[in-house]
Coordinates of C-alpha atoms in Angstrom, one line a residue:
E1 CA 161.0 -69.7 -166.1
K2 CA 157.1 -69.5 -166.2
R3 CA 157.5 -71.4 -169.7
R4 CA 159.5 -74.0 -168.0
A5 CA 157.0 -74.1 -164.9
W6 CA 154.2 -74.4 -167.8
L7 CA 155.8 -76.9 -169.8
A8 CA 156.2 -79.1 -166.6
A9 CA 152.9 -78.6 -165.2
D10 CA 151.8 -79.8 -169.0
H11 CA 153.6 -82.4 -168.9
L12 CA 152.7 -83.9 -165.6
G13 CA 149.2 -83.3 -166.6
R14 CA 149.7 -85.4 -169.9
A15 CA 151.5 -88.0 -167.8
R16 CA 148.6 -88.3 -165.2
R17 CA 146.4 -88.1 -168.3
A18 CA 147.8 -91.2 -169.5
V19 CA 148.1 -92.6 -166.4
D20 CA 144.1 -92.5 -165.9
G21 CA 144.0 -93.8 -169.5
S22 CA 145.8 -97.0 -168.5
R23 CA 144.0 -97.3 -165.1
S24 CA 140.5 -96.8 -167.4
A25 CA 141.9 -99.5 -170.1
L26 CA 142.6 -101.9 -167.0
A27 CA 139.4 -101.4 -165.4
G28 CA 137.5 -102.3 -168.3
V29 CA 139.7 -105.4 -169.0
R30 CA 139.2 -106.5 -165.5
A31 CA 135.6 -105.7 -165.6
L32 CA 135.1 -108.1 -168.9
E33 CA 137.2 -110.7 -166.6
E34 CA 134.7 -110.3 -164.0
E35 CA 131.9 -110.7 -166.5
K36 CA 133.5 -113.8 -167.8
R37 CA 133.7 -115.1 -164.2
V38 CA 130.0 -114.2 -163.4
R39 CA 128.9 -115.5 -166.7
S40 CA 131.3 -119.1 -166.3
A41 CA 129.8 -119.2 -162.7
E42 CA 126.1 -119.0 -164.3
R43 CA 127.0 -121.6 -166.6
Q44 CA 128.4 -124.0 -163.9
A45 CA 125.4 -123.1 -161.8
A46 CA 122.9 -124.0 -164.7
A47 CA 125.0 -127.4 -165.4
S48 CA 124.8 -128.1 -161.6
E49 CA 120.9 -127.6 -161.8
L50 CA 120.6 -129.8 -164.8
R51 CA 122.8 -132.2 -163.2
R52 CA 120.7 -132.2 -159.9
L53 CA 117.6 -132.2 -161.6
Q54 CA 118.5 -135.4 -163.7
D55 CA 120.1 -136.6 -160.2
M56 CA 116.6 -135.8 -158.4
A57 CA 114.6 -137.9 -161.2
D58 CA 116.9 -140.8 -160.6
L59 CA 116.9 -140.4 -156.9
R60 CA 112.8 -140.2 -156.9
R61 CA 112.7 -143.3 -158.9
Q62 CA 114.8 -145.0 -156.8
R63 CA 113.1 -143.5 -153.9
L64 CA 109.6 -144.9 -154.6
A65 CA 111.0 -148.4 -155.3
A66 CA 113.0 -148.5 -152.0
I67 CA 109.4 -147.1 -150.3
D68 CA 107.6 -149.6 -151.8
E69 CA 110.1 -152.4 -150.9
R70 CA 110.1 -151.1 -147.4
A71 CA 106.2 -150.8 -147.1
A72 CA 106.0 -154.7 -147.9
E73 CA 108.8 -155.6 -145.5
Q74 CA 108.0 -153.2 -142.7
A75 CA 106.0 -155.1 -140.1
K76 CA 108.4 -158.1 -140.0
L77 CA 111.2 -155.9 -140.1
A78 CA 110.6 -154.0 -137.1
R79 CA 110.3 -156.9 -135.1
A80 CA 113.4 -158.5 -136.3
T81 CA 115.4 -155.4 -136.3
A82 CA 114.0 -154.6 -132.4
E83 CA 115.4 -157.7 -131.4
N84 CA 118.8 -157.4 -133.1
A85 CA 119.5 -153.3 -133.0
P86 CA 120.3 -152.9 -129.4
L87 CA 123.0 -155.7 -129.8
L88 CA 124.3 -154.1 -133.0
D89 CA 124.1 -150.6 -131.5
R90 CA 125.9 -152.1 -128.3
A91 CA 128.5 -153.4 -130.7
R92 CA 129.1 -150.3 -132.7
R93 CA 129.2 -147.8 -129.5
Q94 CA 131.8 -150.0 -128.2
R95 CA 134.2 -150.0 -131.5
A96 CA 133.7 -146.6 -131.6
A97 CA 134.8 -146.1 -127.8
T98 CA 137.8 -148.5 -128.7
D99 CA 138.7 -146.3 -131.8
A100 CA 138.4 -143.1 -129.8
A101 CA 140.9 -144.4 -127.4
A102 CA 143.2 -146.1 -130.2
E103 CA 143.4 -142.7 -131.7
A104 CA 143.8 -140.7 -128.4
S105 CA 146.8 -143.1 -127.9
R106 CA 148.0 -142.6 -131.3
R107 CA 147.8 -138.8 -130.6
A108 CA 149.8 -139.4 -127.3
L109 CA 152.4 -141.5 -128.7
A110 CA 153.1 -139.1 -131.7
A111 CA 153.0 -136.3 -128.8
G112 CA 155.8 -138.5 -126.9
E113 CA 157.7 -138.9 -130.3
R114 CA 157.9 -135.3 -130.6
E115 CA 159.0 -134.8 -127.2
R116 CA 161.6 -137.1 -127.6
E117 CA 162.6 -135.6 -130.5
T118 CA 162.8 -132.3 -128.6
V119 CA 164.7 -133.6 -126.2
R120 CA 167.4 -134.9 -128.4
R121 CA 167.5 -131.6 -130.1
R122 CA 168.0 -129.8 -126.7
A123 CA 170.6 -132.2 -126.0
E124 CA 172.4 -131.4 -129.1
R125 CA 171.6 -127.8 -128.9
L126 CA 173.5 -127.8 -125.3
R127 CA 176.5 -129.8 -127.0
L128 CA 176.8 -127.5 -129.8
A129 CA 176.4 -124.5 -127.2
R130 CA 179.6 -125.5 -125.4
E131 CA 181.7 -126.7 -128.1
L132 CA 181.0 -122.9 -129.6
A133 CA 182.1 -121.4 -126.4
A134 CA 185.2 -123.2 -126.1
L135 CA 186.1 -122.2 -129.8
E136 CA 185.1 -118.9 -129.1
R137 CA 187.2 -118.7 -125.7
L138 CA 190.0 -120.5 -127.9
A139 CA 189.6 -117.7 -130.5
A140 CA 189.9 -114.8 -128.1
D141 CA 192.9 -116.2 -126.7
V142 CA 194.7 -117.1 -130.1
R143 CA 193.6 -113.4 -131.4
A144 CA 194.9 -111.5 -127.9
T145 CA 198.5 -113.9 -127.9
A146 CA 198.7 -112.9 -131.8
A147 CA 198.0 -109.6 -130.8
E148 CA 200.3 -109.5 -128.1
A149 CA 203.0 -111.1 -130.3
A150 CA 202.5 -108.7 -133.0
E151 CA 202.6 -105.4 -130.6
Q152 CA 205.9 -106.8 -128.4
Q153 CA 207.7 -107.4 -131.7
A154 CA 206.9 -104.1 -133.6
R155 CA 208.0 -102.2 -130.3
A156 CA 211.2 -104.4 -130.4
D157 CA 211.5 -103.5 -134.2
A158 CA 210.9 -99.8 -133.6
E159 CA 214.1 -99.8 -131.4
A160 CA 216.8 -98.2 -133.3
I161 CA 219.6 -99.6 -131.0
D162 CA 220.8 -103.1 -131.3
E163 CA 224.0 -105.0 -130.5
I164 CA 226.4 -103.3 -133.4
A165 CA 225.0 -99.8 -132.7
L166 CA 225.7 -100.2 -128.8
E167 CA 229.1 -101.8 -129.7
Q168 CA 230.0 -98.7 -132.0
L169 CA 228.8 -96.5 -128.6
E170 CA 231.1 -98.2 -126.5
T171 CA 234.0 -98.3 -128.9
M172 CA 233.8 -94.7 -129.4
E173 CA 233.7 -94.4 -125.2
V174 CA 236.8 -96.1 -125.0
G175 CA 238.5 -93.9 -127.6
L176 CA 237.6 -90.8 -126.0
K177 CA 238.6 -91.9 -122.7
E178 CA 242.3 -92.9 -124.3
T179 CA 242.5 -89.9 -125.7
R180 CA 241.7 -87.8 -122.6
A181 CA 244.3 -89.9 -121.1
A182 CA 247.0 -89.1 -123.5
L183 CA 245.9 -85.5 -123.1
R184 CA 246.2 -85.2 -119.4
A185 CA 249.4 -86.9 -120.1
V186 CA 251.0 -84.0 -121.9
A187 CA 248.7 -81.1 -120.0
T188 CA 250.8 -78.5 -118.7
R189 CA 250.1 -78.7 -114.7
L190 CA 250.0 -76.1 -112.4
V191 CA 250.2 -76.0 -108.4
L192 CA 249.2 -73.1 -106.9
R193 CA 250.1 -72.6 -103.0
P194 CA 248.7 -68.7 -101.9
D195 CA 249.7 -67.5 -98.7
R196 CA 246.3 -66.5 -97.7
A197 CA 243.6 -68.9 -97.2
D198 CA 241.2 -66.2 -98.7
A199 CA 243.0 -65.8 -101.9
E200 CA 241.0 -65.9 -105.0
V201 CA 242.0 -67.2 -108.2
L202 CA 240.2 -66.9 -111.6
L203 CA 240.7 -68.9 -114.6
G204 CA 239.4 -66.7 -117.1
L205 CA 236.6 -65.1 -115.6
V206 CA 235.9 -68.2 -113.6
P207 CA 237.0 -68.8 -109.8
V208 CA 238.8 -72.2 -109.3
D209 CA 239.8 -73.7 -106.2
P210 CA 243.4 -72.4 -105.4
A211 CA 244.2 -75.6 -103.2
A212 CA 243.4 -77.7 -106.6
P213 CA 246.1 -78.4 -109.4
I214 CA 245.0 -77.1 -112.9
E215 CA 245.7 -79.2 -116.0
L216 CA 245.8 -76.8 -119.0
T217 CA 245.8 -78.4 -122.9
A218 CA 245.1 -75.1 -124.1
P219 CA 246.1 -71.5 -123.5
A220 CA 244.7 -69.7 -120.6
T221 CA 244.7 -66.4 -118.7
L222 CA 244.9 -67.0 -114.8
I223 CA 243.8 -63.7 -113.0
L224 CA 245.1 -63.2 -109.6
P225 CA 244.1 -60.0 -107.7
G226 CA 246.5 -57.9 -106.0
F227 CA 249.1 -59.6 -108.6
G228 CA 247.6 -59.5 -112.2
R229 CA 247.5 -61.9 -114.8
I230 CA 249.4 -65.0 -115.8
E231 CA 249.3 -66.0 -119.6
V232 CA 250.0 -69.7 -119.8
T233 CA 250.7 -71.6 -123.2
P234 CA 250.9 -75.4 -122.9
G235 CA 253.5 -76.7 -125.2
G236 CA 253.4 -81.0 -124.6
K237 CA 254.5 -82.6 -127.8
G238 CA 251.2 -83.6 -129.7
L239 CA 249.0 -81.3 -127.7
A240 CA 247.6 -79.9 -130.7
E241 CA 246.7 -83.4 -132.6
L242 CA 245.3 -84.6 -129.3
R243 CA 242.6 -81.9 -128.9
R244 CA 241.6 -81.8 -132.4
A245 CA 241.5 -85.8 -131.8
L246 CA 239.5 -85.2 -128.6
A247 CA 237.2 -82.8 -130.3
D248 CA 236.4 -84.9 -133.1
G249 CA 235.8 -88.1 -130.8
E250 CA 233.3 -85.9 -128.9
A251 CA 231.4 -84.3 -132.0
A252 CA 231.4 -88.1 -133.3
F253 CA 230.1 -89.6 -130.2
A254 CA 227.6 -86.7 -129.3
G255 CA 226.4 -87.3 -133.1
R256 CA 226.1 -90.7 -133.0
L257 CA 223.8 -90.4 -129.6
A258 CA 221.7 -87.8 -131.3
E259 CA 221.0 -90.4 -134.4
L260 CA 220.3 -93.1 -131.6
V261 CA 217.9 -90.7 -129.6
A262 CA 219.9 -91.3 -126.6
R263 CA 221.1 -89.3 -123.7
D264 CA 224.1 -91.1 -122.9
L265 CA 225.7 -94.7 -123.0
A266 CA 224.1 -95.9 -120.0
E267 CA 220.7 -94.9 -121.8
A268 CA 221.7 -97.2 -124.8
R269 CA 222.5 -100.0 -122.9
R270 CA 219.1 -99.7 -120.6
R271 CA 217.2 -99.4 -124.1
L272 CA 218.9 -102.6 -125.5
L273 CA 218.2 -104.5 -122.7
A274 CA 214.5 -103.5 -123.1
R275 CA 214.7 -104.0 -126.7
D276 CA 215.7 -107.7 -125.8
R277 CA 213.2 -108.3 -123.3
L278 CA 210.4 -107.5 -125.9
A279 CA 211.9 -109.6 -128.7
H280 CA 211.7 -112.4 -125.8
E281 CA 208.2 -111.8 -124.9
A282 CA 207.4 -111.7 -128.7
E283 CA 208.8 -115.2 -129.1
A284 CA 207.1 -116.1 -126.0
A285 CA 203.7 -115.0 -127.2
R286 CA 204.5 -116.6 -130.6
Q287 CA 205.5 -120.3 -129.1
K288 CA 202.2 -119.7 -127.0
L289 CA 200.2 -118.9 -129.9
A290 CA 201.7 -122.2 -131.7
T291 CA 200.7 -124.7 -128.6
L292 CA 197.4 -123.1 -128.6
L293 CA 196.9 -123.8 -132.3
R294 CA 198.2 -127.4 -131.9
A295 CA 196.1 -128.1 -128.8
S296 CA 193.0 -127.2 -131.2
G297 CA 194.3 -128.9 -133.8
M298 CA 193.6 -126.0 -136.2
K299 CA 196.4 -125.1 -138.8
G300 CA 195.8 -121.4 -138.2
Q301 CA 193.7 -118.4 -136.8
A302 CA 191.8 -118.6 -140.3
A303 CA 190.6 -122.1 -139.8
L304 CA 189.8 -121.5 -136.3
D305 CA 187.6 -118.4 -137.4
A306 CA 186.2 -120.7 -139.9
A307 CA 185.5 -123.2 -137.3
C308 CA 183.6 -121.0 -135.3
V309 CA 181.4 -119.4 -138.3
T310 CA 180.4 -123.2 -138.7
A311 CA 179.8 -123.8 -135.5
R312 CA 177.6 -120.6 -135.0
A313 CA 175.7 -121.8 -138.2
R314 CA 175.0 -125.5 -136.9
L315 CA 173.7 -123.6 -133.3
A316 CA 171.6 -121.6 -135.7
G317 CA 169.6 -124.4 -136.9
F318 CA 168.4 -125.3 -133.6
D319 CA 166.9 -122.0 -132.9
D320 CA 163.6 -123.3 -132.9
V321 CA 164.3 -125.4 -129.9
D322 CA 162.9 -123.7 -126.7
G323 CA 164.0 -124.1 -123.5
G324 CA 167.7 -126.1 -122.5
D325 CA 169.9 -123.5 -122.2
D326 CA 170.3 -123.8 -118.3
A327 CA 169.8 -127.6 -118.7
D328 CA 173.0 -130.0 -118.0
D329 CA 173.4 -133.0 -119.0
A330 CA 171.8 -134.9 -116.2
T331 CA 168.9 -133.0 -116.4
L332 CA 168.3 -133.6 -120.2
E333 CA 169.3 -137.2 -119.7
A334 CA 166.3 -137.6 -116.9
E335 CA 164.1 -136.2 -119.3
R336 CA 164.8 -138.4 -122.4
E337 CA 164.7 -141.6 -119.9
A338 CA 161.0 -140.2 -118.7
V339 CA 160.3 -139.9 -122.3
E340 CA 161.2 -143.2 -123.0
R341 CA 159.2 -144.9 -120.6
T342 CA 156.2 -142.9 -121.2
L343 CA 156.5 -144.4 -125.0
A344 CA 157.1 -147.9 -124.0
E345 CA 153.8 -147.4 -121.9
L346 CA 152.0 -145.8 -124.7
R347 CA 153.2 -148.5 -127.3
E348 CA 151.9 -151.3 -124.7
R349 CA 148.4 -149.5 -124.7
E350 CA 148.5 -149.4 -128.1
A351 CA 149.1 -152.7 -128.6
A352 CA 146.1 -153.6 -125.9
L353 CA 143.6 -151.4 -127.8
A354 CA 144.6 -152.7 -131.1
E355 CA 143.6 -156.1 -129.5
E356 CA 140.3 -154.6 -128.1
R357 CA 139.4 -153.1 -131.3
R358 CA 139.8 -156.3 -133.0
R359 CA 137.3 -158.1 -131.0
A360 CA 135.0 -155.5 -131.4
T361 CA 134.8 -155.6 -134.9
E362 CA 134.6 -159.6 -135.3
E363 CA 131.2 -158.6 -132.7
E364 CA 130.1 -156.0 -135.2
A365 CA 130.6 -157.9 -138.4
R366 CA 128.9 -161.1 -136.6
L367 CA 126.0 -158.9 -135.4
G368 CA 125.9 -157.2 -139.1
R369 CA 125.8 -160.3 -140.8
E370 CA 122.7 -161.6 -138.4
A371 CA 120.9 -158.5 -139.4
D372 CA 121.6 -158.8 -143.3
V373 CA 120.3 -162.3 -142.9
L374 CA 117.1 -160.8 -141.1
A375 CA 116.5 -158.1 -143.7
G376 CA 116.6 -160.8 -146.6
A377 CA 114.2 -162.7 -144.8
E378 CA 111.8 -159.6 -144.8
A379 CA 112.5 -159.2 -148.1
R380 CA 111.1 -162.3 -149.3
A381 CA 108.2 -162.0 -146.7
G382 CA 107.1 -158.9 -148.2
L383 CA 107.4 -159.5 -151.7
E384 CA 103.5 -159.9 -152.3
L385 CA 103.0 -156.4 -150.9
A386 CA 105.0 -155.0 -153.1
K387 CA 103.7 -156.4 -156.0
L388 CA 100.4 -155.1 -155.2
E389 CA 102.1 -151.6 -155.2
D390 CA 103.6 -151.7 -158.4
Q391 CA 100.7 -150.0 -160.3
L392 CA 100.7 -147.0 -157.7
A393 CA 104.3 -146.4 -158.0
I394 CA 104.0 -146.5 -162.1
E395 CA 101.2 -143.6 -161.4
R396 CA 103.5 -141.6 -159.2
D397 CA 106.2 -142.0 -162.0
E398 CA 104.7 -140.8 -164.7
L399 CA 103.4 -137.5 -162.8
A400 CA 106.9 -136.7 -161.6
D401 CA 108.2 -137.1 -165.0
V402 CA 106.2 -134.2 -166.4
A403 CA 107.8 -131.8 -163.9
L404 CA 110.9 -133.0 -164.5
A405 CA 111.0 -132.8 -168.3
E406 CA 110.0 -129.4 -167.8
A407 CA 112.3 -128.6 -165.5
L408 CA 115.2 -130.2 -167.3
A409 CA 114.2 -128.3 -170.3
A410 CA 114.2 -124.7 -168.6
A411 CA 118.0 -125.9 -167.2
R412 CA 119.2 -126.8 -170.7
T413 CA 118.1 -123.3 -172.2
V414 CA 119.9 -121.3 -169.2
D415 CA 123.0 -123.5 -169.9
D416 CA 122.8 -122.7 -173.4
R417 CA 122.5 -118.8 -172.5
A418 CA 125.1 -118.6 -170.6
A419 CA 127.6 -120.9 -172.7
E420 CA 126.9 -118.2 -175.5
A421 CA 127.4 -115.2 -172.7
V422 CA 131.2 -116.7 -171.9
L423 CA 132.0 -117.4 -175.4
R424 CA 131.2 -113.5 -176.2
V425 CA 132.9 -112.2 -173.4
E426 CA 135.9 -114.6 -174.1
R427 CA 136.1 -113.0 -177.6
E428 CA 136.2 -109.5 -175.9
L429 CA 138.7 -110.6 -173.7
A430 CA 141.2 -111.8 -176.6
R431 CA 140.6 -108.7 -178.4
A432 CA 141.5 -106.7 -175.3
A433 CA 144.4 -108.9 -174.2
P434 CA 147.2 -107.1 -176.1
E435 CA 146.5 -103.5 -174.7
A436 CA 146.2 -105.0 -171.3
A437 CA 149.6 -106.7 -171.5
R438 CA 151.3 -103.1 -172.7
L439 CA 149.5 -101.4 -169.9
E440 CA 150.5 -103.9 -167.2
A441 CA 154.1 -103.4 -168.8
E442 CA 153.9 -99.9 -168.2
Q443 CA 153.0 -100.2 -164.7
A444 CA 155.7 -102.3 -164.1
A445 CA 158.2 -100.1 -165.5
R446 CA 156.7 -97.2 -163.9
R447 CA 157.1 -99.4 -160.4
L448 CA 160.6 -100.3 -161.4
A449 CA 161.6 -96.6 -162.0
Q450 CA 159.8 -95.3 -158.9
L451 CA 162.0 -98.2 -157.0
E452 CA 165.3 -97.3 -158.6
E453 CA 164.7 -93.5 -158.0
R454 CA 164.1 -94.2 -154.2
L455 CA 167.2 -96.5 -154.2
A456 CA 169.6 -94.2 -155.7
P457 CA 170.2 -92.2 -152.7
Y458 CA 171.0 -95.2 -150.5
M459 CA 173.5 -96.8 -153.3
R460 CA 175.5 -93.6 -153.3
Q461 CA 175.7 -93.5 -149.7
L462 CA 177.0 -97.1 -149.7
M463 CA 178.8 -97.6 -152.6
G464 CA 179.3 -94.5 -154.4
E465 CA 178.1 -94.5 -158.4
A466 CA 177.2 -98.3 -158.1
V467 CA 173.7 -98.9 -160.0
A468 CA 171.8 -102.0 -158.9
A469 CA 169.4 -103.3 -162.0
F470 CA 166.3 -105.3 -161.4
A471 CA 164.0 -107.7 -163.1
P472 CA 161.1 -105.9 -164.9
E473 CA 159.2 -108.4 -164.1
S474 CA 159.4 -109.5 -160.9
L475 CA 161.9 -106.6 -159.5
R476 CA 164.3 -108.7 -158.2
L477 CA 167.8 -107.7 -157.9
E478 CA 169.8 -109.1 -161.1
T479 CA 173.2 -107.4 -161.3
L480 CA 175.5 -104.5 -159.7
R481 CA 177.0 -102.0 -161.9
R482 CA 180.4 -100.9 -160.8
S483 CA 182.9 -98.9 -163.0
A484 CA 181.6 -100.0 -166.1
A485 CA 181.2 -103.3 -165.2
S486 CA 178.4 -105.7 -164.1
E487 CA 178.2 -108.3 -161.6
P488 CA 175.4 -111.1 -161.5
F489 CA 173.9 -110.7 -158.0
S490 CA 174.5 -114.4 -156.9
S491 CA 178.3 -113.8 -157.5
L492 CA 178.4 -110.7 -154.9
S493 CA 180.0 -111.8 -151.3
V494 CA 177.1 -112.3 -148.7
G495 CA 177.6 -109.0 -146.9
T496 CA 177.3 -107.2 -149.9
R497 CA 174.0 -109.2 -151.2
E498 CA 172.7 -108.4 -147.3
Q499 CA 173.2 -104.7 -147.7
L500 CA 171.8 -104.4 -150.8
A501 CA 168.6 -106.6 -149.7
I502 CA 168.3 -103.8 -147.0
L503 CA 168.8 -100.8 -149.2
V504 CA 165.9 -102.5 -151.7
R505 CA 163.8 -102.8 -148.3
L506 CA 164.5 -99.2 -147.4
A507 CA 163.6 -97.9 -150.9
I508 CA 160.0 -100.3 -151.1
G509 CA 159.3 -98.7 -147.5
D510 CA 159.7 -95.1 -148.5
L511 CA 157.9 -95.8 -151.5
L512 CA 155.0 -97.1 -149.4
V513 CA 155.0 -94.1 -147.4
E514 CA 154.8 -91.8 -150.1
T515 CA 152.1 -93.7 -151.7
R516 CA 150.1 -94.9 -149.0
G517 CA 150.8 -93.1 -146.1
Q518 CA 152.7 -95.7 -143.9
S519 CA 154.8 -98.6 -144.5
P520 CA 155.0 -102.0 -142.4
P521 CA 158.0 -101.9 -139.9
L522 CA 161.3 -103.3 -140.9
I523 CA 162.9 -105.8 -138.8
L524 CA 166.3 -107.0 -139.2
D525 CA 167.4 -110.3 -137.5
D526 CA 171.3 -110.0 -136.5
A527 CA 172.0 -108.4 -139.9
L528 CA 175.2 -106.6 -140.9
V529 CA 177.2 -109.6 -139.6
Y530 CA 179.4 -109.6 -142.5
A531 CA 180.1 -105.3 -143.0
D532 CA 183.3 -104.3 -142.4
A533 CA 183.8 -101.2 -140.3
V534 CA 183.6 -98.5 -142.9
R535 CA 180.3 -100.3 -144.8
L536 CA 178.9 -101.1 -141.0
A537 CA 179.1 -97.1 -140.5
R538 CA 177.6 -96.1 -143.6
M539 CA 174.7 -98.5 -143.2
K540 CA 173.9 -97.2 -139.3
T541 CA 174.1 -93.8 -141.1
I542 CA 171.8 -95.0 -143.6
L543 CA 169.3 -96.7 -141.1
Q544 CA 169.3 -93.6 -138.8
Q545 CA 168.1 -91.3 -141.8
A546 CA 165.7 -93.8 -142.9
A547 CA 164.1 -94.2 -139.3
A548 CA 163.0 -90.7 -139.7
R549 CA 160.1 -92.1 -142.4
Q550 CA 159.8 -95.5 -141.0
Q551 CA 159.8 -97.9 -138.3
I552 CA 163.0 -100.0 -138.2
L553 CA 163.6 -102.8 -135.7
V554 CA 166.9 -104.5 -135.4
L555 CA 167.2 -108.1 -133.3
T556 CA 170.9 -108.2 -132.7
C557 CA 173.3 -110.1 -129.9
R558 CA 175.9 -107.4 -131.0
K559 CA 174.5 -104.4 -129.1
E560 CA 178.1 -102.3 -129.6
D561 CA 177.9 -102.4 -133.4
Y562 CA 174.9 -100.0 -133.1
L563 CA 175.7 -97.9 -130.1
G564 CA 175.3 -94.1 -131.2
L565 CA 172.4 -94.6 -133.0
D566 CA 169.4 -92.1 -131.9
A567 CA 167.3 -94.9 -131.2
R568 CA 165.6 -96.9 -128.2
Y569 CA 167.8 -100.3 -126.8
L570 CA 165.7 -102.9 -125.0
R571 CA 167.1 -106.2 -124.1
L572 CA 164.8 -109.2 -123.9
E573 CA 165.1 -109.4 -120.3
D574 CA 163.1 -106.1 -120.1
C575 CA 160.5 -107.5 -122.1
R576 CA 159.7 -110.5 -119.6
A577 CA 156.5 -109.9 -117.4

């Protein structure tokens, strides 16, 4: 036992050292990548600085020329500009104001269009909600009627007494009556006339009324106290055969009643009437079901259920629409008309602003052309002064070029060194790339093994020995292996795919809890809709177990599906301020 513990500890230590080595190697690769990024950034910075210095040299020359030109034109430009500038500035402000108003109008128009679309979607959502409610009511009626028909028919079919059985009992009853009548016809009839009113007569050991005639079909003993016994042996013709026939008939009648679990013929008649009533009610329910389906235009209950699913899916496409649940058609129509009026007003306003902007733009262009004419006149007037300052500009350029040349040479040196460093790092990265790829593959395999290990208990609880297979690179579910057969994930039913997705999220949450101490909440929005009763019960058990380690939020409109969980139940109404 100690050796196994020592071997396990040694194996664990080797695994940890391998992981640490992998991490160190990956850290080295990442350090090289970071150095490459830094060197590339340095090279880009050097190139940018080189371009900046070149641009600066060009700009300086252009700026000096412009300064010389403006110096020659300054006096006359100031006077002409002083006269034209206020008008041009006012035209520009007017155009800017018009642009701002037009932009505000466009935003308002866009908002109006969005509001109109919202009103339309609210109306459509209301229509779909009503359609779904009608379909669900009809589906409920159809299910209830079908269940009633099935129940009544089952009760009728369970009744063992039918017309044939009742006819048999009635025939046997008639035969018994006829046999008893024949037996009485040949029976020995005794009439006792005692002298005393208190005279006692015993038939066997049973007292009888002396005043009533006694009919005997079998040997019997009369005991007359004070007299003695009288042995009576009936001897009518065929008496023995009639007694046997009566006994056999009564036994057969009683046996048939026992087979039908009936006390007597009257009960059998009542049960047959009840059976007929149940069959009639079942037929009436079936006719009602057919009438409901014909009225709905559906070919059957499955088609009606499919229509409900389709209606729910269509209504779900409008979940982003806020409000409208309590609105009626008149309210929505009034909102639509109000939005249309607002849009019409905004379009008129936009057209007016477009015309105003056109006039402002034309005025600005006219004043701009006048300013250009004035500027041209100033340039020609200052030409003589510009020629006088050319020599000074040349001297400034010569002095500036010396400093720029030195800066450009230094920038080129930095760029060359940065390029060499980048090339060196790229060579080192190329050498380390295979090892980095191998280490990353090992890390991916470890992550996959950890995920499969946490997922396995959930899979056993839900599907027995089924195993989920993942894509190693993306950790996406690819196949489900059951009974030595693999099924693509995309070919599974919607319910099974949904349940597997929930189990994978639970397994990831457990892994995060183990490695980081906590996991983000798992939020399920109306999940497990397609789960049957057995799968739903298993999933509830799994969720209850997982909730001990991580937080799970279930958003549902079917609270009854989750009853019995040790959870806190909240309604949206309880969350409102």
